[in-house]
Structure formats: C-alpha cells, structure tokens
Coordinates of C-alpha atoms in Angstrom, one line a residue:
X10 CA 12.3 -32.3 -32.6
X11 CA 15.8 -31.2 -31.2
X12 CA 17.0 -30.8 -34.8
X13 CA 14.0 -28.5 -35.9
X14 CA 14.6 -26.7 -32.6
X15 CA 18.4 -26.1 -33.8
X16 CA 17.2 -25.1 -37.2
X17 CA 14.8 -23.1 -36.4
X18 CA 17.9 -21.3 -33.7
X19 CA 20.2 -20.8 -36.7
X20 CA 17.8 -19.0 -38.6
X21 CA 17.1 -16.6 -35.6
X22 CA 17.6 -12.7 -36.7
X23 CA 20.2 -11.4 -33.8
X24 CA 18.5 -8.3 -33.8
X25 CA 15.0 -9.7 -33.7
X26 CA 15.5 -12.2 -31.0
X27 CA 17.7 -9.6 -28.9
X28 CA 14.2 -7.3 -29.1
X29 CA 12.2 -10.4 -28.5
X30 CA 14.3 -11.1 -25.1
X31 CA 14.0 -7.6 -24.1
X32 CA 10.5 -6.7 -24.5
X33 CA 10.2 -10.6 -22.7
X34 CA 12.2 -9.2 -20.0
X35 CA 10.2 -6.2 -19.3
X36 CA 7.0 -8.3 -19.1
X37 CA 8.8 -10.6 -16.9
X38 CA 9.5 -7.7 -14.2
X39 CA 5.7 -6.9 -14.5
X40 CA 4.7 -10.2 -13.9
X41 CA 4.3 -11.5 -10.5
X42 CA 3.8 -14.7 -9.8
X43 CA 0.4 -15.4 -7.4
X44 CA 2.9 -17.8 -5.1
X45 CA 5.7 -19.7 -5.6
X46 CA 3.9 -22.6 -6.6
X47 CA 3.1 -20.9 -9.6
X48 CA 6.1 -21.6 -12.3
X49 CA 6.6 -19.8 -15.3
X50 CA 9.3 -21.4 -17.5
X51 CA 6.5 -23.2 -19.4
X52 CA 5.4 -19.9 -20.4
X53 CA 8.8 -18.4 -21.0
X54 CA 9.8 -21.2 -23.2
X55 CA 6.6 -21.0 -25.5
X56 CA 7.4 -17.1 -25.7
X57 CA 11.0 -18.0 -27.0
X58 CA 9.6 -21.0 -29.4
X59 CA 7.7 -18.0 -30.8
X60 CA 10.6 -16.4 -31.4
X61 CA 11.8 -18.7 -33.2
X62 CA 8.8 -19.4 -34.9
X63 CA 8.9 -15.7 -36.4
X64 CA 12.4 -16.3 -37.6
X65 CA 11.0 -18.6 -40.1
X66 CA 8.1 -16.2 -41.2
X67 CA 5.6 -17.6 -39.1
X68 CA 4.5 -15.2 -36.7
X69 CA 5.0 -11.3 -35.3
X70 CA 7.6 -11.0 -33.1
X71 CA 6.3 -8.8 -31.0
X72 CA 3.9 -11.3 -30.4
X73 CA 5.9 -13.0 -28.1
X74 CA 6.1 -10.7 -25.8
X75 CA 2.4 -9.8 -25.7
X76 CA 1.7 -14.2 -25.2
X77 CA 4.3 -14.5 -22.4
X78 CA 2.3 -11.5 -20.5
X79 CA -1.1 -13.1 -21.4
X80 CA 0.0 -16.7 -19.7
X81 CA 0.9 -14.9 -16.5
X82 CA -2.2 -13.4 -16.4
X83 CA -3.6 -16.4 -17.3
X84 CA -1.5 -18.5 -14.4
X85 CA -3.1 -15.7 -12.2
X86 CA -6.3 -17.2 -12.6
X87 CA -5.3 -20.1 -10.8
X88 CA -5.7 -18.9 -7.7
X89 CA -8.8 -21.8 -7.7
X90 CA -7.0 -25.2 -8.4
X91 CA -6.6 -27.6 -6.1
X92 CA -2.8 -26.9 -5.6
X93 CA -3.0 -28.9 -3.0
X94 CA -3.6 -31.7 -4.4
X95 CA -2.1 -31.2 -7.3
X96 CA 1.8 -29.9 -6.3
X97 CA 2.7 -33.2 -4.6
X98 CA 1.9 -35.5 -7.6
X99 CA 3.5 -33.3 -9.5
X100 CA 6.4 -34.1 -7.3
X101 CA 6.0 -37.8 -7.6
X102 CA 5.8 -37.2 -11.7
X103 CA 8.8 -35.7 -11.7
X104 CA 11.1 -37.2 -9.3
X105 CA 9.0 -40.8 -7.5
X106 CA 9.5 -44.3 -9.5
X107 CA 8.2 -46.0 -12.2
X108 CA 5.2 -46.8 -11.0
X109 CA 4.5 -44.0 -8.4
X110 CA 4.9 -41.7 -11.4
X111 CA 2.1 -43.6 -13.6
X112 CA -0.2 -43.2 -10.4
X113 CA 0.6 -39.9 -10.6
X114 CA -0.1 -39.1 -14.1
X115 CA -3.4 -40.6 -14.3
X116 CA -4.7 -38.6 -10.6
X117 CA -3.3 -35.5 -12.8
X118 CA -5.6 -36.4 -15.3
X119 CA -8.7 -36.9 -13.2
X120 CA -7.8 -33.6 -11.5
X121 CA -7.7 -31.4 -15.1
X122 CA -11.0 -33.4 -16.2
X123 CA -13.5 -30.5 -16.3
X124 CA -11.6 -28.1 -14.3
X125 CA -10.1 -25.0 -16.2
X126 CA -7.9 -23.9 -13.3
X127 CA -6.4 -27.3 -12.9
X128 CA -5.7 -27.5 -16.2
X129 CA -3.7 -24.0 -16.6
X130 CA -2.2 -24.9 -13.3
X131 CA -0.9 -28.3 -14.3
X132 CA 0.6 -26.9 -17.3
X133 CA 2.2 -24.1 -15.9
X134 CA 4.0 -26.2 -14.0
X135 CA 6.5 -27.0 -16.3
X136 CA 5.5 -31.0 -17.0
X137 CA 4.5 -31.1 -20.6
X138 CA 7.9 -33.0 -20.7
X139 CA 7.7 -35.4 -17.8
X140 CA 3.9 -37.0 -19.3
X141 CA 6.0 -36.8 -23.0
X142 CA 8.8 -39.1 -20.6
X143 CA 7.0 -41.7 -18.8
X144 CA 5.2 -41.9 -22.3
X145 CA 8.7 -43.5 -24.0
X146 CA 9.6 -44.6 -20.7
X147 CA 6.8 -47.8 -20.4
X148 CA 3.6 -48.9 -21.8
X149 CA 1.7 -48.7 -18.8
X150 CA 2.3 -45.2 -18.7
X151 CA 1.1 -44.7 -22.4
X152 CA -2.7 -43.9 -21.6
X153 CA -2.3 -41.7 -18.5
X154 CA 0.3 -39.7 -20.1
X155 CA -1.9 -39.5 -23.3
X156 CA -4.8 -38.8 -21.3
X157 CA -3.6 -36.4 -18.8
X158 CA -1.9 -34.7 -22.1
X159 CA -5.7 -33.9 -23.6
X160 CA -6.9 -33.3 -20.7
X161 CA -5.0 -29.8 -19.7
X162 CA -5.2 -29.1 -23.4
X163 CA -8.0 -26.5 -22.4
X164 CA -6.6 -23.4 -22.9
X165 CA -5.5 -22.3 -26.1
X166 CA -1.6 -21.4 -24.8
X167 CA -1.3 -24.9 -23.8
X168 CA -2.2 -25.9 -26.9
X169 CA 0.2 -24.3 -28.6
X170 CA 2.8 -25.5 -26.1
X171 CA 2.2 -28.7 -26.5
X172 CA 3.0 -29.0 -30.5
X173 CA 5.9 -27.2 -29.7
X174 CA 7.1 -29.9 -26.9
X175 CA 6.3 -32.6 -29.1
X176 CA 2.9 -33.6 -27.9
X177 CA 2.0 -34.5 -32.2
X178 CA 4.9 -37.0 -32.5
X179 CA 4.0 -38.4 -29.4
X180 CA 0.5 -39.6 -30.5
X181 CA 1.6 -40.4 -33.6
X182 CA 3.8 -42.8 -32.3
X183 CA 0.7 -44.3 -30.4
X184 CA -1.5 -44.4 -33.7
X185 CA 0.9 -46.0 -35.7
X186 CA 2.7 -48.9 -32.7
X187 CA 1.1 -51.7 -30.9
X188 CA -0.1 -49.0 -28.1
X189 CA -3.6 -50.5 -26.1
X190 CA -6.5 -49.5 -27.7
X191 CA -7.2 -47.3 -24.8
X192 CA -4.3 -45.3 -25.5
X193 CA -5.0 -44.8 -29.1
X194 CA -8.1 -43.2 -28.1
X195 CA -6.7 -41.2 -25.9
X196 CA -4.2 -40.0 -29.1
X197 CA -7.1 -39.3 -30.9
X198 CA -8.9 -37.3 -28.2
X199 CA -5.2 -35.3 -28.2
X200 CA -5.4 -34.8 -31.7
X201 CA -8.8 -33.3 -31.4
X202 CA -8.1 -30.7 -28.8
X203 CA -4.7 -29.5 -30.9
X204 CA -6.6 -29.4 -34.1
X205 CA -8.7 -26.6 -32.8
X206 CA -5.5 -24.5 -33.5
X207 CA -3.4 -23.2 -36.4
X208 CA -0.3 -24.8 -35.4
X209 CA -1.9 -28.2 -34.4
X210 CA -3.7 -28.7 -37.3
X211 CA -0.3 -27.9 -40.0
X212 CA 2.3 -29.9 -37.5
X213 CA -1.1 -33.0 -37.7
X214 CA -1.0 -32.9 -41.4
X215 CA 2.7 -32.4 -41.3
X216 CA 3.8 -35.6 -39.7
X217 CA 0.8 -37.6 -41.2
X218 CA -1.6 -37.6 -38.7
X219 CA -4.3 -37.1 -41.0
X220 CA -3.9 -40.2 -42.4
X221 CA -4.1 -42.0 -39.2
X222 CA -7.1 -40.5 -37.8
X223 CA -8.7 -41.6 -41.5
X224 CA -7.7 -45.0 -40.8
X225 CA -9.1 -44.5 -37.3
X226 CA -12.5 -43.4 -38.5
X227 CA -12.6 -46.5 -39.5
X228 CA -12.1 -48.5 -35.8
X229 CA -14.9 -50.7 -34.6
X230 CA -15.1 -48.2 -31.4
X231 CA -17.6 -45.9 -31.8
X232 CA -16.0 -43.3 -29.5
X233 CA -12.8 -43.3 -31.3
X234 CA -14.3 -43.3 -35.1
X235 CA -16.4 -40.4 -33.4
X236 CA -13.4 -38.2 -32.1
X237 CA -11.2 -39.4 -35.4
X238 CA -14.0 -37.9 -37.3
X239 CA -14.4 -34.5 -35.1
X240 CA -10.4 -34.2 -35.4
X241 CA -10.9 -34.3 -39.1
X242 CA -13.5 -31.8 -39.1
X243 CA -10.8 -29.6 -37.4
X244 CA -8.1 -30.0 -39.5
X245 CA -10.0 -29.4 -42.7
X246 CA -10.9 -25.8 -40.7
X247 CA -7.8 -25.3 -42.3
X248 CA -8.3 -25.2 -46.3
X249 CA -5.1 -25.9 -47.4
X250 CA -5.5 -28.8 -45.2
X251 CA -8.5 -30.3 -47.3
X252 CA -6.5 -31.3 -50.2
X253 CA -4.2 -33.9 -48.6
X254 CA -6.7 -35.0 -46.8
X255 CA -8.8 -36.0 -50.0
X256 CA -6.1 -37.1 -52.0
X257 CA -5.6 -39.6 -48.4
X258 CA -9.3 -41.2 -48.8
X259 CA -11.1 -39.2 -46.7
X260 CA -14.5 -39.2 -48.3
X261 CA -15.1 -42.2 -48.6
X262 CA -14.6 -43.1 -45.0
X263 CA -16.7 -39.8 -44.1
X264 CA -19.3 -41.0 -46.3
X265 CA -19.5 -44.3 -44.6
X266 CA -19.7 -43.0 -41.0
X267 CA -22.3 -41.2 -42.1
X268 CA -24.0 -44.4 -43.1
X269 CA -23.6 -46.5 -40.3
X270 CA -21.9 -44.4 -37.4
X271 CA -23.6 -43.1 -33.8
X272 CA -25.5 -40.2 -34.3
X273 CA -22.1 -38.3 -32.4
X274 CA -20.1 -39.8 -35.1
X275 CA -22.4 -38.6 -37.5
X276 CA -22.5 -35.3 -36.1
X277 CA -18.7 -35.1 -36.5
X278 CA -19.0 -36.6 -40.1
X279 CA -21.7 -33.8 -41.5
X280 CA -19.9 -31.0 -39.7
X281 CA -16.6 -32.4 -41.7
X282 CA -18.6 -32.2 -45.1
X283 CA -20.2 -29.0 -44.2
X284 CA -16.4 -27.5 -44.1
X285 CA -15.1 -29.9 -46.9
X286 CA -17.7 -28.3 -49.1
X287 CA -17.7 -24.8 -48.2
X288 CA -13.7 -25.0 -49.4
X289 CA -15.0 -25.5 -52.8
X290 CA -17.6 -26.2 -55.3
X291 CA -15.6 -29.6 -56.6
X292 CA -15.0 -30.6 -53.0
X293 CA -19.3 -30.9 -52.6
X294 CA -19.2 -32.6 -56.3
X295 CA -16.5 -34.9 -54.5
X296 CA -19.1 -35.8 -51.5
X297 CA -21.9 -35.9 -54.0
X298 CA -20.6 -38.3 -56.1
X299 CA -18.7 -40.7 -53.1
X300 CA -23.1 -40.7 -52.2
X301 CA -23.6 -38.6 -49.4
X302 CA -26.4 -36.7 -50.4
X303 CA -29.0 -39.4 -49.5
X304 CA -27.6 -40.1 -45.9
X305 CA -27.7 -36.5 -45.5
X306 CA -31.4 -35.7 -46.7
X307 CA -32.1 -38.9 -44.7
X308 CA -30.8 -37.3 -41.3
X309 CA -33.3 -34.1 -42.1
X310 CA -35.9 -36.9 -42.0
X311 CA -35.3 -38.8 -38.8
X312 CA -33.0 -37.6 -36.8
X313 CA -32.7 -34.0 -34.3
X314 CA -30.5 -32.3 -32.5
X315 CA -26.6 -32.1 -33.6
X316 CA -27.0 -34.2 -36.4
X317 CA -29.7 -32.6 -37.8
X318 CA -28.0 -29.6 -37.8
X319 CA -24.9 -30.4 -38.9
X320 CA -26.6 -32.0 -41.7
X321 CA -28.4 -29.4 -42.6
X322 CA -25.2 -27.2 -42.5
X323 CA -23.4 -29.6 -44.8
X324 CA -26.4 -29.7 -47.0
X325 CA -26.6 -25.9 -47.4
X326 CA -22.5 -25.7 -48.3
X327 CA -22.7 -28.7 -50.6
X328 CA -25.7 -26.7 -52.4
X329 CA -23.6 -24.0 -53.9
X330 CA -22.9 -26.6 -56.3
X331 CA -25.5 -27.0 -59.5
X332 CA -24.6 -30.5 -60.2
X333 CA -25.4 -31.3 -56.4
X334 CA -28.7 -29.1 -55.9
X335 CA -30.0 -31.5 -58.7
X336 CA -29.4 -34.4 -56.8
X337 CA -30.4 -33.0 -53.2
X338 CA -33.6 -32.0 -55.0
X339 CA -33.6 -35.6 -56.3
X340 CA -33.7 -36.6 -53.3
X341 CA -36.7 -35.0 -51.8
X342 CA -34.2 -32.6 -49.3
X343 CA -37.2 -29.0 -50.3
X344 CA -39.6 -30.5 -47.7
X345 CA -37.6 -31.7 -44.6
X346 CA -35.7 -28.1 -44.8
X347 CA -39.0 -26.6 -44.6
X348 CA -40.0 -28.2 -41.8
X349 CA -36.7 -27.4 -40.0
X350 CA -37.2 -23.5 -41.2
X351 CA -40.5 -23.7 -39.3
X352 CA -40.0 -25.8 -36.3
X353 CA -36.5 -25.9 -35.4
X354 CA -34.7 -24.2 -33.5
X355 CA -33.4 -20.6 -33.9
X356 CA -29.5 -22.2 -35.6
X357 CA -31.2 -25.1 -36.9
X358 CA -34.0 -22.3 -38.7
X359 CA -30.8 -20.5 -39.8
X360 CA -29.2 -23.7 -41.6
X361 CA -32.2 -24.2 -43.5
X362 CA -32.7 -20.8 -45.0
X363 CA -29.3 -20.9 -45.8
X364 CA -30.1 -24.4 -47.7
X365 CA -33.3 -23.2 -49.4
X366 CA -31.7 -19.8 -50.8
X367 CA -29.1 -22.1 -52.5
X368 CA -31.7 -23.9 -54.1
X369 CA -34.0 -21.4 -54.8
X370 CA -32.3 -20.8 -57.9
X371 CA -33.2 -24.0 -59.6
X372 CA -36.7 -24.6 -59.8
X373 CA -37.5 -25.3 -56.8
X374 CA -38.9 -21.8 -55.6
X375 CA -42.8 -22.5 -56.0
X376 CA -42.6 -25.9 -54.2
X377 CA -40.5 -23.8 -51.2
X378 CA -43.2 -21.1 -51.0
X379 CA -46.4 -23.7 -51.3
X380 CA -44.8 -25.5 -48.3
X381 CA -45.3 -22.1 -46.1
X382 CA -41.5 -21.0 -46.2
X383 CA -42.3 -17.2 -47.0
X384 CA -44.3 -16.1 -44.0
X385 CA -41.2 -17.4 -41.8
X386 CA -38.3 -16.0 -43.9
X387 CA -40.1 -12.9 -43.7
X388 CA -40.1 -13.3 -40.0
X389 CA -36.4 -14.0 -39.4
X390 CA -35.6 -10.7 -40.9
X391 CA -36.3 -9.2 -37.6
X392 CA -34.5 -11.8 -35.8
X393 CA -30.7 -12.8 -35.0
X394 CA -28.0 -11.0 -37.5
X395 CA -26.8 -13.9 -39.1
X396 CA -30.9 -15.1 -39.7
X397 CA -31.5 -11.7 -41.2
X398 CA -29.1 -12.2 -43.7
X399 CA -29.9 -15.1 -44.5
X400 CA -33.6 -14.8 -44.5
X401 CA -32.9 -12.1 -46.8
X402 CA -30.7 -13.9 -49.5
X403 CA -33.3 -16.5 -50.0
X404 CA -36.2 -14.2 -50.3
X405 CA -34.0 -12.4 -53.1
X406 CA -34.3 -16.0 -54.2
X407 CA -37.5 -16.3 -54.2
X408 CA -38.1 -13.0 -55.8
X409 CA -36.7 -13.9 -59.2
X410 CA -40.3 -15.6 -59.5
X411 CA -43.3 -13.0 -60.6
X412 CA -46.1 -15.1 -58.0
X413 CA -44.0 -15.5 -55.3
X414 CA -43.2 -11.7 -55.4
X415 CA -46.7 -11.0 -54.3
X416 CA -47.0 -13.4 -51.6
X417 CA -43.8 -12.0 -50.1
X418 CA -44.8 -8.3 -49.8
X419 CA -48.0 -9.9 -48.8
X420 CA -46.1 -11.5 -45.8
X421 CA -44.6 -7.7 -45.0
X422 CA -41.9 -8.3 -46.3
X423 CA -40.7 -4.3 -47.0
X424 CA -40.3 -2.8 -44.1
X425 CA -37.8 -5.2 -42.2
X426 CA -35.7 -5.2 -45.8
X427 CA -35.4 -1.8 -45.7
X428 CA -34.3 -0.9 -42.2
X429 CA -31.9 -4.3 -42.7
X430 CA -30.8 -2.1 -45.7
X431 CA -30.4 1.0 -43.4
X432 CA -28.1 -0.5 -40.9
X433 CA -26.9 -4.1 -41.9
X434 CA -23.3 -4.9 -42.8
X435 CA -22.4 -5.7 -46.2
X436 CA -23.4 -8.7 -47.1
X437 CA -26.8 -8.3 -45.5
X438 CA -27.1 -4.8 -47.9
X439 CA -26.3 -6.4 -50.5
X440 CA -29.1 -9.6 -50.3
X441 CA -31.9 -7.0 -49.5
X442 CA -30.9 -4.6 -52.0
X443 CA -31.1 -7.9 -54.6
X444 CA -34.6 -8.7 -53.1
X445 CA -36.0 -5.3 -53.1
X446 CA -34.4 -5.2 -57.4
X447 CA -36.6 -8.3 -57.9
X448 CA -39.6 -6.8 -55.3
X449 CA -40.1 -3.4 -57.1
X450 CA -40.8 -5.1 -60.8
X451 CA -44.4 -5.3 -59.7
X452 CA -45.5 -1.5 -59.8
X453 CA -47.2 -1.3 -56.3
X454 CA -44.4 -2.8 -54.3
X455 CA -42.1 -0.4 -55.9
X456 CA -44.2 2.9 -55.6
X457 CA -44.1 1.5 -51.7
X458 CA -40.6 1.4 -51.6
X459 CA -40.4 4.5 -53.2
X460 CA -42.6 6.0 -50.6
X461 CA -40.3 4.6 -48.1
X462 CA -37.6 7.0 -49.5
X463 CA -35.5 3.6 -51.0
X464 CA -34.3 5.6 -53.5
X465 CA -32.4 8.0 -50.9
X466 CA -31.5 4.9 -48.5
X467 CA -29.9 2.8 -52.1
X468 CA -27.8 5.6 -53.2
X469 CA -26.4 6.4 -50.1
X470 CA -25.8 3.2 -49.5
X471 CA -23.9 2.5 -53.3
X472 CA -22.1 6.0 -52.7
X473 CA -19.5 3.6 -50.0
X474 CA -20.7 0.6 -51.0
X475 CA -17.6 -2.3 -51.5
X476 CA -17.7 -4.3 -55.0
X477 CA -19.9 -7.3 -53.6
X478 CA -22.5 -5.1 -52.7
X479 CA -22.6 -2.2 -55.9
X480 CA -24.5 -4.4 -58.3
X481 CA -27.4 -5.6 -56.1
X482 CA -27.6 -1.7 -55.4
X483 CA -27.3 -0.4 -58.7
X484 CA -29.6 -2.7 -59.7
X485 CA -32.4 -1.9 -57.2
X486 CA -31.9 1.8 -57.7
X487 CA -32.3 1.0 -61.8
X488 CA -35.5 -0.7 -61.5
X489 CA -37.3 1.7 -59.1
X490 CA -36.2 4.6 -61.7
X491 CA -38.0 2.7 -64.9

C-alpha cells in the first residue's frame, strides 16, 4: 500500500495538487468542527488520496475539495452519537493493551450496528488504521476488527476511505489464511458494503477478491454463500468487472446457489444474473446454457417476495437473448409472469412486463393476451414512470399481431399512449409511438388517433426527437398518412 501511495505522489501535477491544497484550505477555514471530539484528518487525508487519485486520471480534482467540505458537513450530523460512549473506547483502541483494545473494537462494533451517527462518528475519528492494526497485530482481534470495519462502512465517504487505508488487502488476507470462520464472514460482509462503490469494486477485482468470494459462494454457511453472492452481484454493477469474473467460474457456482441455496442466497444469486445478463446478450446464453433457466422459471412458481423478483428481473434481462427466450418459453415461464403482472406487487408487476415484452416477439403473443395480460398492461400505462414504459413496450409487442390489436384498443388502450406520448421521456415516446405504428393498421383505431390530433403530437415530437426514438415516430406518422 505504501508503495502505491509513493507512486501515486510522484506522479502528482505540482500545480494541480498546489490548487487542490488551496481550495482544501479554504474549505478547511469554513469548516467548523461541532466540538473537539469531532476529528477531521480522516476526512483531510481522503481529500488528499483524491488528489492523488486525479493525478493518475482517475478523478476531478476539484473534486477533492468539494468531498472534504461534504464530510464536515457530514461529521456535523453527528451531533446524535453516543460520543459518550464511544470517545473512551476509542481511547482504549488506540492507546489500552492487547486485549483491552479487542474489547474495545468489538463494543465499537455493536455501537455502529444500525446507527448512522455512530458510524460517521467512529470513522471520523481517525481509526480506520488502529482496527487495520489489531487486525495484523493477533487473531483474536481478526473478527472484531473485521466486523467493526463493515459495520461503519455506512456512508458512502467511509467507503471510499476505507479502500484507500487498506481495508481490501485486509480481508483478503482473511479469505485466503487460516482466519476463524467467523472472521471470514465478517470479510465477506466488508466486501459487500465496499462493492457498493466504484472504487471498491475495481481495487476487489484488482487484488483478486472476486475469486475468493466465488470460492466463498461455495461455503457450507448459508449466510456467507448468501453475502459472497450479494458482493458478486455488486461487483458485476461494474461491466467491465463481469468478464474476469466469468472467465473465474462464476456461473457455475451462481447457477448452483440458485439450485440449492436459502431463498436470501437465491435472492443474491438472481439479482447477480439479472446484471450478468443485462451486460450482454452472450453473458444470458452463458447462464442459459450453465442451466439456469429452469431454477429460475421454477422460483416464478413457488416462491415470493425478493426471490421472486429478482428472478423475474433476471428472467426479463436474460430474455433479450433469442436463443434463451426459446428455452424460457420451453420451460413454461408465459404463465407464472402472467400471474406476477396481475397479482404482484407494483415492482414485481413491472419485472414481468418487462419479461413478457421480451418475449412477445417470438410467438408467444396470443398465449400472453389469452391469459388476461392486455387489460393490465393497458392499466399500468397510467401508473408509475418506469411501469408506463414498460407497459407500453410490450403492448408495441403485442401489437405486431392483427387480433391482439383489437383487444388492446378494446382495453382503452389510446388515450393513456397518447398523453404518455405528449409528455414521457424518450424511451417511453419511443415504445408508444411503436404501439400506436402497429395500432393505426386497423382503419378505426387510426381514424381515432387521428382524431386525437396524433398526427400534430408525432411530428412535433420527431421535429427534436434523438435517433432511438425517430424511427418508431416516423413510422407511426407513415402509417396514419396511408
């Protein structure tokens, strides 16, 4: 660490870094403190690893400035943590013995369990090194270090503070040595609060922690396979993440949690496919063909909650794919996605439209709309944003079939796809314009739109309308002027 710190000096700009201390400075002088419990070097430092961080091309300079300001603010808000309790076991963690100091760690722990002020406070205190410490310093203060480490890893600053203390080679080292199981899980739980950030999930892959957490996906405890497998769902939030992580044997291992795992694990595992396949069409082949599609469908089937709807995200990613909507379809996934689009909940509902306007497109469109799908598409196009769109992608969908066109101006369909037309944002202009193209080839439905004014509504709409959006426009306006 001290040689990437000394590498990552020498590359400093002189100019840049004199600015970055300045503007630093000023913020400094309009900072104050809320008592003089209340360090700041913690903060100070991360502002100058920043620095440095920008010297290599990795972030705005100015930046650091504007972070620095933020975690004072941010220390501010600790005006509620129990300071009292917590400043003298800080005292004991930094200067008691051996053993006072392992006390110490693990009541810091307990005190930032569940408690955003405590957390901030504990970290602003400037003792991200002294857990790292007593960490190397004996194995019995291993899991209170680890613990108390993931525990303050609340807010997003501290996050980023701890990669750049060294918090990722610390749990590597307990992954990969003879550390208690209950200290490895601990890691884990680290690894899954530092992978919710840019700079946690590149230094993870970076040191190989990927690899470990796949290996720990595979751990007879069911909490740690469960937290390995969320950590890997946020490191692959990263795409160019997903790569190394395939070529290290992730999908198989995902695949088999799936199988077998706790239905939190399992959560964990679908949300990690759900990304995995969203990077890219071969990526849902991948998970196809490793056999996750049955699990999957299965989970529609019998399970509810988080699983169900991180399995129904996954699903609807995966479907983008034409090699895998034969094999969902296969496997009987049109009806429990039905279901979920009529009796789930409102981003459970949302996941499913999502999946059935991916496979609308290959045969499947009269089963969806004999199974009662229309009338509630048609009714989440006056619901939530996101659900609108949605909605209104796999009605398009639907559309490109001559029955089903009836029955979905029959549901009253127009109306709600032309004020979405009127005022949504792109992408949601762009799926109604497509369903109103496919609506108006029966001759009443597109006198109605007509009537409607659609054809003043579509060409101001294609006058400043972005390239993803001019063809479902142009085509709309084309077939209501046949």
């Amino acid at each position: 660490m001290e040689e990437l710190r000394e590498k990552a000096k020498a590359l400093i700009d002189p100019t840049a870094a004199k600015k970055a201390e300045e503007e630093a400075k000023r913020a400094r002088e309009l900072a104050t403190p809320i008592n003089s419990n209340v360090r700041s070097a913690a903060a100070e430092r991360f502002a100058r690893g920043l620095v440095q961080k920008e010297a290599a091309g990795q972030m705005m300079i100015n930046d650091a400035a504007k972070r620095w300001k933020g975690s004072i603010l941010a220390v501010k808000k600790t005006a509620y943590a129990d300071t009292e309790k917590i400043d003298p076991l800080i005292q004991v963690l930094q200067l008691g013995s051996g053993t006072a100091k392992v006390a110490a760690a693990g009541a810091l722990a307990n005190l930032a369990l569940g408690k955003d002020e405590n957390k901030l406070y504990i970290a602003a205190q400037d003792v991200i090194t002294n857990f790292l410490e007593l960490y190397k310093e004996s194995e019995a203060g291993q899991h209170p270090s680890l613990v108390a480490l993931a525990n303050i890893a609340g807010d997003d600053m501290v996050k980023d503070l701890l990669v750049y203390e060294g918090a990722v080679e610390t749990l590597k080292d307990s992954l990969t040595s003879n550390s208690p199981a209950e200290s490895k899980g601990a890691a884990v739980i680290l690894a899954v609060n530092l992978a919710s950030r840019d700079d946690g999930r590149e230094a993870l892959v970076t040191h190989g922690v990927h690899k470990l957490l796949i290996q720990a996906m595979k751990s007879e405890a069911p909490e740690v396979k469960s937290n390995a497998a969320a950590a890997v769902a946020n490191i692959a939030f990263f795409k160019d993440n997903c790569d190394p992580m395939i070529k290290a044997g992730v999908i198989p291992v995902l695949v088999s949690v799936l199988q077998e795992g706790t239905d939190s694990a399992k959560s964990n595992v679908c949300l990690a496919l759900s990304i995995l396949s969203a990077t890219s069409v071969e990526n849902a082949v991948l998970l196809e063909e490793a056999g996750a599609v049955v699990p999957l469908v299965e989970h529609l089937k019998t399970t509810s909650g988080n699983v169900q709807l991180s399995a129904c995200q996954a699903i609807a990613n995966m479907a983008c794919a034409k090699q895998v909507k034969v094999a969902l379809t296969e496997a009987g996934v049109i009806e429990p996605l039905v279901s979920i689009l009529c009796n789930g909940s409102a981003p459970a509902q949302r996941s499913a439209a999502a999946g059935l306007a991916n496979l609308a497109n290959a045969g499947n469109e009269e089963k969806i709309a004999e199974l009662g799908a229309i009338p509630v598409l048609v009714g989440l196009l006056t619901s939530q944003p996101a659900s609108r769109v949605t909605a209104a992608k796999a009605l398009a969908n639907l559309a490109s079939v001559d029955v089903i066109r009836t029955q979905i101006t029959e549901a009253g369909a127009i109306l709600p796809l032309m004020n979405i037309l009127n005022a949504e944002q792109w992408d949601g202009v762009a799926a109604c314009a497509l369903a109103l193209a496919r609506l108006s080839l029966d001759a009443p439905t597109k006198k109605k739109i007509i009537e409607m004014k659609g054809l003043d509504i579509l060409s101001k709409r294609l006058k400043s309308a972005p390239p993803e959006a001019q063809a479902s426009l142009a085509s709309a306006l084309q077939n209501l002027a046949i």
